[in-house]
mmCIF file of N, CA and C in Angstrom:
data_model
loop_
_atom_site.group_PDB
_atom_site.id
_atom_site.type_symbol
_atom_site.label_atom_id
_atom_site.label_comp_id
_atom_site.label_asym_id
_atom_site.label_seq_id
_atom_site.Cartn_x
_atom_site.Cartn_y
_atom_site.Cartn_z
ATOM 1 N N MET A 202 106.375 73.878 97.607
ATOM 2 C CA MET A 202 106.074 72.478 97.340
ATOM 3 C C MET A 202 104.943 71.996 98.232
ATOM 4 N N GLY A 203 104.096 71.164 97.691
ATOM 5 C CA GLY A 203 102.995 70.602 98.451
ATOM 6 C C GLY A 203 103.415 69.346 99.187
ATOM 7 N N SER A 204 102.521 68.878 100.029
ATOM 8 C CA SER A 204 102.796 67.639 100.752
ATOM 9 C C SER A 204 101.626 66.680 100.551
ATOM 10 N N LEU A 205 101.870 65.433 100.862
ATOM 11 C CA LEU A 205 100.842 64.402 100.730
ATOM 12 C C LEU A 205 99.775 64.628 101.796
ATOM 13 N N HIS A 206 98.515 64.588 101.402
ATOM 14 C CA HIS A 206 97.388 64.859 102.300
ATOM 15 C C HIS A 206 97.334 63.814 103.415
ATOM 16 N N GLY A 207 97.036 64.269 104.623
ATOM 17 C CA GLY A 207 96.961 63.372 105.774
ATOM 18 C C GLY A 207 95.932 62.268 105.607
ATOM 19 N N GLY A 208 94.822 62.570 104.953
ATOM 20 C CA GLY A 208 93.802 61.550 104.705
ATOM 21 C C GLY A 208 94.301 60.460 103.768
ATOM 22 N N ALA A 209 95.123 60.849 102.793
ATOM 23 C CA ALA A 209 95.707 59.869 101.871
ATOM 24 C C ALA A 209 96.675 58.955 102.616
ATOM 25 N N ILE A 210 97.474 59.521 103.511
ATOM 26 C CA ILE A 210 98.394 58.713 104.319
ATOM 27 C C ILE A 210 97.605 57.745 105.195
ATOM 28 N N PHE A 211 96.515 58.214 105.787
ATOM 29 C CA PHE A 211 95.676 57.362 106.629
ATOM 30 C C PHE A 211 95.113 56.197 105.816
ATOM 31 N N ALA A 212 94.614 56.479 104.611
ATOM 32 C CA ALA A 212 94.045 55.426 103.751
ATOM 33 C C ALA A 212 95.118 54.414 103.347
ATOM 34 N N ILE A 213 96.315 54.897 103.023
ATOM 35 C CA ILE A 213 97.420 53.998 102.665
ATOM 36 C C ILE A 213 97.753 53.088 103.839
ATOM 37 N N MET A 214 97.866 53.665 105.033
ATOM 38 C CA MET A 214 98.197 52.881 106.214
ATOM 39 C C MET A 214 97.112 51.838 106.515
ATOM 40 N N ASP A 215 95.854 52.221 106.396
ATOM 41 C CA ASP A 215 94.741 51.297 106.628
ATOM 42 C C ASP A 215 94.806 50.130 105.646
ATOM 43 N N TYR A 216 94.997 50.431 104.374
ATOM 44 C CA TYR A 216 95.053 49.383 103.347
ATOM 45 C C TYR A 216 96.248 48.456 103.569
ATOM 46 N N VAL A 217 97.417 49.039 103.815
ATOM 47 C CA VAL A 217 98.643 48.237 103.938
ATOM 48 C C VAL A 217 98.603 47.342 105.176
ATOM 49 N N THR A 218 98.153 47.861 106.317
ATOM 50 C CA THR A 218 98.111 47.020 107.513
ATOM 51 C C THR A 218 97.079 45.896 107.375
ATOM 52 N N THR A 219 95.959 46.183 106.736
ATOM 53 C CA THR A 219 94.954 45.136 106.504
ATOM 54 C C THR A 219 95.495 44.078 105.551
ATOM 55 N N ALA A 220 96.111 44.496 104.454
ATOM 56 C CA ALA A 220 96.683 43.545 103.489
ATOM 57 C C ALA A 220 97.787 42.711 104.129
ATOM 58 N N THR A 221 98.592 43.319 104.969
ATOM 59 C CA THR A 221 99.663 42.590 105.659
ATOM 60 C C THR A 221 99.093 41.524 106.578
ATOM 61 N N THR A 222 98.059 41.869 107.319
ATOM 62 C CA THR A 222 97.444 40.914 108.236
ATOM 63 C C THR A 222 96.819 39.754 107.475
ATOM 64 N N ILE A 223 96.134 40.037 106.376
ATOM 65 C CA ILE A 223 95.516 38.979 105.579
ATOM 66 C C ILE A 223 96.574 38.101 104.922
ATOM 67 N N ALA A 224 97.650 38.707 104.424
ATOM 68 C CA ALA A 224 98.722 37.925 103.787
ATOM 69 C C ALA A 224 99.417 37.010 104.787
ATOM 70 N N ALA A 225 99.604 37.491 106.003
ATOM 71 C CA ALA A 225 100.284 36.700 107.024
ATOM 72 C C ALA A 225 99.392 35.600 107.589
ATOM 73 N N HIS A 226 98.077 35.858 107.607
ATOM 74 C CA HIS A 226 97.121 34.925 108.199
ATOM 75 C C HIS A 226 95.876 34.875 107.322
ATOM 76 N N PRO A 227 95.901 34.055 106.253
ATOM 77 C CA PRO A 227 94.801 34.033 105.273
ATOM 78 C C PRO A 227 93.427 33.732 105.851
ATOM 79 N N ASN A 228 93.352 33.080 107.007
ATOM 80 C CA ASN A 228 92.039 32.796 107.605
ATOM 81 C C ASN A 228 91.389 34.055 108.177
ATOM 82 N N LEU A 229 92.078 35.181 108.140
ATOM 83 C CA LEU A 229 91.536 36.428 108.668
ATOM 84 C C LEU A 229 90.975 37.328 107.574
ATOM 85 N N HIS A 230 90.554 36.735 106.464
ATOM 86 C CA HIS A 230 90.047 37.556 105.362
ATOM 87 C C HIS A 230 88.785 38.320 105.733
ATOM 88 N N LEU A 231 88.115 37.902 106.789
ATOM 89 C CA LEU A 231 86.945 38.642 107.277
ATOM 90 C C LEU A 231 87.360 39.388 108.540
ATOM 91 N N ASN A 232 87.688 40.665 108.383
ATOM 92 C CA ASN A 232 88.026 41.463 109.549
ATOM 93 C C ASN A 232 87.621 42.909 109.304
ATOM 94 N N VAL A 233 87.392 43.616 110.377
ATOM 95 C CA VAL A 233 87.047 45.034 110.306
ATOM 96 C C VAL A 233 87.975 45.791 111.253
ATOM 97 N N SER A 234 88.120 47.065 110.996
ATOM 98 C CA SER A 234 88.957 47.897 111.857
ATOM 99 C C SER A 234 88.235 48.159 113.169
ATOM 100 N N ALA A 235 88.889 47.821 114.270
ATOM 101 C CA ALA A 235 88.337 48.111 115.585
ATOM 102 C C ALA A 235 88.963 49.392 116.144
ATOM 103 N N ASP A 236 90.203 49.647 115.761
ATOM 104 C CA ASP A 236 90.904 50.845 116.222
ATOM 105 C C ASP A 236 92.056 51.121 115.258
ATOM 106 N N ILE A 237 92.220 52.376 114.913
ATOM 107 C CA ILE A 237 93.338 52.794 114.062
ATOM 108 C C ILE A 237 93.904 54.077 114.652
ATOM 109 N N ASN A 238 95.223 54.156 114.729
ATOM 110 C CA ASN A 238 95.825 55.436 115.092
ATOM 111 C C ASN A 238 97.039 55.680 114.213
ATOM 112 N N LEU A 239 97.302 56.928 113.963
ATOM 113 C CA LEU A 239 98.390 57.319 113.073
ATOM 114 C C LEU A 239 99.082 58.534 113.666
ATOM 115 N N SER A 240 100.397 58.441 113.809
ATOM 116 C CA SER A 240 101.197 59.564 114.303
ATOM 117 C C SER A 240 101.915 60.204 113.127
ATOM 118 N N TYR A 241 101.774 61.491 113.015
ATOM 119 C CA TYR A 241 102.401 62.265 111.942
ATOM 120 C C TYR A 241 103.691 62.871 112.489
ATOM 121 N N HIS A 242 104.851 62.355 112.051
ATOM 122 C CA HIS A 242 106.140 62.843 112.533
ATOM 123 C C HIS A 242 106.681 63.952 111.640
ATOM 124 N N SER A 243 106.467 63.821 110.349
ATOM 125 C CA SER A 243 106.944 64.800 109.373
ATOM 126 C C SER A 243 106.122 64.604 108.109
ATOM 127 N N GLY A 244 106.112 65.577 107.235
ATOM 128 C CA GLY A 244 105.303 65.465 106.021
ATOM 129 C C GLY A 244 106.073 64.890 104.848
ATOM 130 N N ALA A 245 105.377 64.157 104.006
ATOM 131 C CA ALA A 245 105.961 63.648 102.762
ATOM 132 C C ALA A 245 105.792 64.718 101.692
ATOM 133 N N ILE A 246 106.866 65.048 101.017
ATOM 134 C CA ILE A 246 106.821 66.060 99.965
ATOM 135 C C ILE A 246 106.166 65.454 98.724
ATOM 136 N N ALA A 247 105.311 66.226 98.082
ATOM 137 C CA ALA A 247 104.617 65.758 96.876
ATOM 138 C C ALA A 247 105.628 65.302 95.825
ATOM 139 N N ASN A 248 105.298 64.240 95.127
ATOM 140 C CA ASN A 248 106.104 63.642 94.051
ATOM 141 C C ASN A 248 107.419 63.039 94.528
ATOM 142 N N SER A 249 107.559 62.804 95.829
ATOM 143 C CA SER A 249 108.749 62.120 96.338
ATOM 144 C C SER A 249 108.398 60.657 96.604
ATOM 145 N N GLU A 250 109.414 59.827 96.685
ATOM 146 C CA GLU A 250 109.185 58.414 96.982
ATOM 147 C C GLU A 250 109.028 58.229 98.476
ATOM 148 N N ILE A 251 108.155 57.290 98.856
ATOM 149 C CA ILE A 251 108.012 56.900 100.250
ATOM 150 C C ILE A 251 108.170 55.386 100.319
ATOM 151 N N TYR A 252 108.598 54.905 101.465
ATOM 152 C CA TYR A 252 108.800 53.484 101.687
ATOM 153 C C TYR A 252 107.981 53.055 102.889
ATOM 154 N N LEU A 253 107.345 51.893 102.775
ATOM 155 C CA LEU A 253 106.477 51.400 103.830
ATOM 156 C C LEU A 253 107.003 50.082 104.369
ATOM 157 N N ILE A 254 106.959 49.951 105.676
ATOM 158 C CA ILE A 254 107.268 48.680 106.332
ATOM 159 C C ILE A 254 106.067 48.350 107.201
ATOM 160 N N SER A 255 105.483 47.173 106.969
ATOM 161 C CA SER A 255 104.277 46.789 107.690
ATOM 162 C C SER A 255 104.446 45.387 108.252
ATOM 163 N N GLU A 256 103.849 45.158 109.417
ATOM 164 C CA GLU A 256 103.978 43.862 110.073
ATOM 165 C C GLU A 256 102.703 43.535 110.844
ATOM 166 N N ALA A 257 102.279 42.284 110.741
ATOM 167 C CA ALA A 257 101.206 41.776 111.601
ATOM 168 C C ALA A 257 101.894 41.330 112.888
ATOM 169 N N THR A 258 101.677 42.058 113.962
ATOM 170 C CA THR A 258 102.453 41.825 115.182
ATOM 171 C C THR A 258 101.880 40.757 116.107
ATOM 172 N N LYS A 259 100.549 40.587 116.079
ATOM 173 C CA LYS A 259 99.930 39.569 116.934
ATOM 174 C C LYS A 259 98.570 39.219 116.357
ATOM 175 N N VAL A 260 98.249 37.933 116.396
ATOM 176 C CA VAL A 260 96.958 37.476 115.890
ATOM 177 C C VAL A 260 96.339 36.531 116.914
ATOM 178 N N GLY A 261 95.117 36.846 117.303
ATOM 179 C CA GLY A 261 94.383 35.989 118.224
ATOM 180 C C GLY A 261 93.100 35.510 117.564
ATOM 181 N N LYS A 262 92.229 34.906 118.343
ATOM 182 C CA LYS A 262 90.968 34.397 117.801
ATOM 183 C C LYS A 262 89.995 35.519 117.468
ATOM 184 N N ARG A 263 90.002 36.591 118.233
ATOM 185 C CA ARG A 263 89.049 37.692 118.042
ATOM 186 C C ARG A 263 89.686 38.986 117.546
ATOM 187 N N LEU A 264 90.977 39.176 117.846
ATOM 188 C CA LEU A 264 91.659 40.410 117.466
ATOM 189 C C LEU A 264 92.994 40.119 116.801
ATOM 190 N N ALA A 265 93.363 40.995 115.890
ATOM 191 C CA ALA A 265 94.681 40.948 115.258
ATOM 192 C C ALA A 265 95.253 42.357 115.299
ATOM 193 N N PHE A 266 96.565 42.461 115.432
ATOM 194 C CA PHE A 266 97.224 43.751 115.555
ATOM 195 C C PHE A 266 98.287 43.890 114.476
ATOM 196 N N SER A 267 98.378 45.077 113.908
ATOM 197 C CA SER A 267 99.385 45.323 112.878
ATOM 198 C C SER A 267 99.900 46.747 113.018
ATOM 199 N N GLU A 268 101.056 46.985 112.407
ATOM 200 C CA GLU A 268 101.630 48.327 112.432
ATOM 201 C C GLU A 268 102.313 48.614 111.108
ATOM 202 N N CYS A 269 102.465 49.892 110.837
ATOM 203 C CA CYS A 269 103.062 50.333 109.584
ATOM 204 C C CYS A 269 103.891 51.584 109.851
ATOM 205 N N SER A 270 105.099 51.612 109.310
ATOM 206 C CA SER A 270 105.936 52.807 109.359
ATOM 207 C C SER A 270 106.171 53.271 107.933
ATOM 208 N N ILE A 271 106.090 54.570 107.727
ATOM 209 C CA ILE A 271 106.277 55.152 106.402
ATOM 210 C C ILE A 271 107.482 56.087 106.469
ATOM 211 N N TYR A 272 108.428 55.873 105.558
ATOM 212 C CA TYR A 272 109.690 56.605 105.552
ATOM 213 C C TYR A 272 109.846 57.413 104.272
ATOM 214 N N SER A 273 110.673 58.464 104.350
ATOM 215 C CA SER A 273 111.032 59.246 103.161
ATOM 216 C C SER A 273 112.085 58.492 102.366
ATOM 217 N N ASP A 274 112.438 59.024 101.205
ATOM 218 C CA ASP A 274 113.492 58.398 100.402
ATOM 219 C C ASP A 274 114.860 58.474 101.090
ATOM 220 N N LYS A 275 114.966 59.275 102.142
ATOM 221 C CA LYS A 275 116.197 59.368 102.942
ATOM 222 C C LYS A 275 116.083 58.518 104.211
ATOM 223 N N MET A 276 115.037 57.696 104.260
ATOM 224 C CA MET A 276 114.741 56.796 105.384
ATOM 225 C C MET A 276 114.504 57.537 106.700
ATOM 226 N N GLU A 277 113.924 58.735 106.607
ATOM 227 C CA GLU A 277 113.486 59.470 107.778
ATOM 228 C C GLU A 277 112.044 59.062 108.071
ATOM 229 N N LEU A 278 111.736 58.784 109.323
ATOM 230 C CA LEU A 278 110.381 58.386 109.694
ATOM 231 C C LEU A 278 109.424 59.544 109.471
ATOM 232 N N LEU A 279 108.390 59.296 108.682
ATOM 233 C CA LEU A 279 107.373 60.316 108.407
ATOM 234 C C LEU A 279 106.100 60.055 109.200
ATOM 235 N N TYR A 280 105.646 58.805 109.189
ATOM 236 C CA TYR A 280 104.379 58.438 109.828
ATOM 237 C C TYR A 280 104.518 57.040 110.438
ATOM 238 N N ARG A 281 103.804 56.808 111.531
ATOM 239 C CA ARG A 281 103.753 55.465 112.117
ATOM 240 C C ARG A 281 102.324 55.220 112.551
ATOM 241 N N GLY A 282 101.789 54.061 112.158
ATOM 242 C CA GLY A 282 100.419 53.736 112.497
ATOM 243 C C GLY A 282 100.283 52.350 113.092
ATOM 244 N N HIS A 283 99.237 52.190 113.879
ATOM 245 C CA HIS A 283 98.894 50.900 114.487
ATOM 246 C C HIS A 283 97.418 50.650 114.234
ATOM 247 N N GLN A 284 97.088 49.393 113.987
ATOM 248 C CA GLN A 284 95.692 49.051 113.744
ATOM 249 C C GLN A 284 95.327 47.785 114.499
ATOM 250 N N THR A 285 94.125 47.793 115.068
ATOM 251 C CA THR A 285 93.542 46.608 115.686
ATOM 252 C C THR A 285 92.408 46.149 114.768
ATOM 253 N N HIS A 286 92.439 44.882 114.404
ATOM 254 C CA HIS A 286 91.421 44.301 113.531
ATOM 255 C C HIS A 286 90.540 43.376 114.366
ATOM 256 N N ALA A 287 89.243 43.531 114.246
ATOM 257 C CA ALA A 287 88.303 42.590 114.860
ATOM 258 C C ALA A 287 88.062 41.480 113.850
ATOM 259 N N VAL A 288 88.310 40.255 114.250
ATOM 260 C CA VAL A 288 88.175 39.101 113.364
ATOM 261 C C VAL A 288 86.727 38.622 113.387
ATOM 262 N N LEU A 289 86.138 38.501 112.203
ATOM 263 C CA LEU A 289 84.755 38.043 112.087
ATOM 264 C C LEU A 289 84.746 36.556 111.757
ATOM 265 N N ASN A 290 83.818 35.836 112.345
ATOM 266 C CA ASN A 290 83.704 34.398 112.079
ATOM 267 C C ASN A 290 82.816 34.099 110.878
ATOM 268 N N GLU A 291 81.973 35.040 110.504
ATOM 269 C CA GLU A 291 81.065 34.835 109.381
ATOM 270 C C GLU A 291 80.706 36.157 108.753
ATOM 271 N N VAL A 292 80.221 36.098 107.566
ATOM 272 C CA VAL A 292 79.771 37.306 106.881
ATOM 273 C C VAL A 292 78.423 37.727 107.444
ATOM 274 N N PHE A 293 78.230 39.010 107.642
ATOM 275 C CA PHE A 293 76.931 39.484 108.093
ATOM 276 C C PHE A 293 76.449 40.551 107.136
ATOM 277 N N VAL A 294 75.133 40.703 107.071
ATOM 278 C CA VAL A 294 74.525 41.652 106.154
ATOM 279 C C VAL A 294 73.637 42.591 106.978
ATOM 280 N N LEU A 295 73.807 43.879 106.753
ATOM 281 C CA LEU A 295 72.937 44.855 107.409
ATOM 282 C C LEU A 295 71.678 45.016 106.569
ATOM 283 N N GLU A 296 70.546 44.935 107.181
ATOM 284 C CA GLU A 296 69.290 45.064 106.441
ATOM 285 C C GLU A 296 68.548 46.306 106.838
#
């Protein structure tokens, strides 16, 4: 049996923690990742269900922090991630 690719888990965690932070604090719709880390405790088996719990743990004027835990269908911890978001005050364009 195969397992879920680590890059896919990383992308899921990045998306979920960002969405959680924006949902909890709508004024933070402009933010970028300042730091992301992900601990791999066990692998998710391909075609199995996974469950995610995500929380915006702290929000300040310049930084916001969130975390996400991913569990198997047996509620065994598979992955845990933390993300720091840098809050932007305005949109910027790279030229």
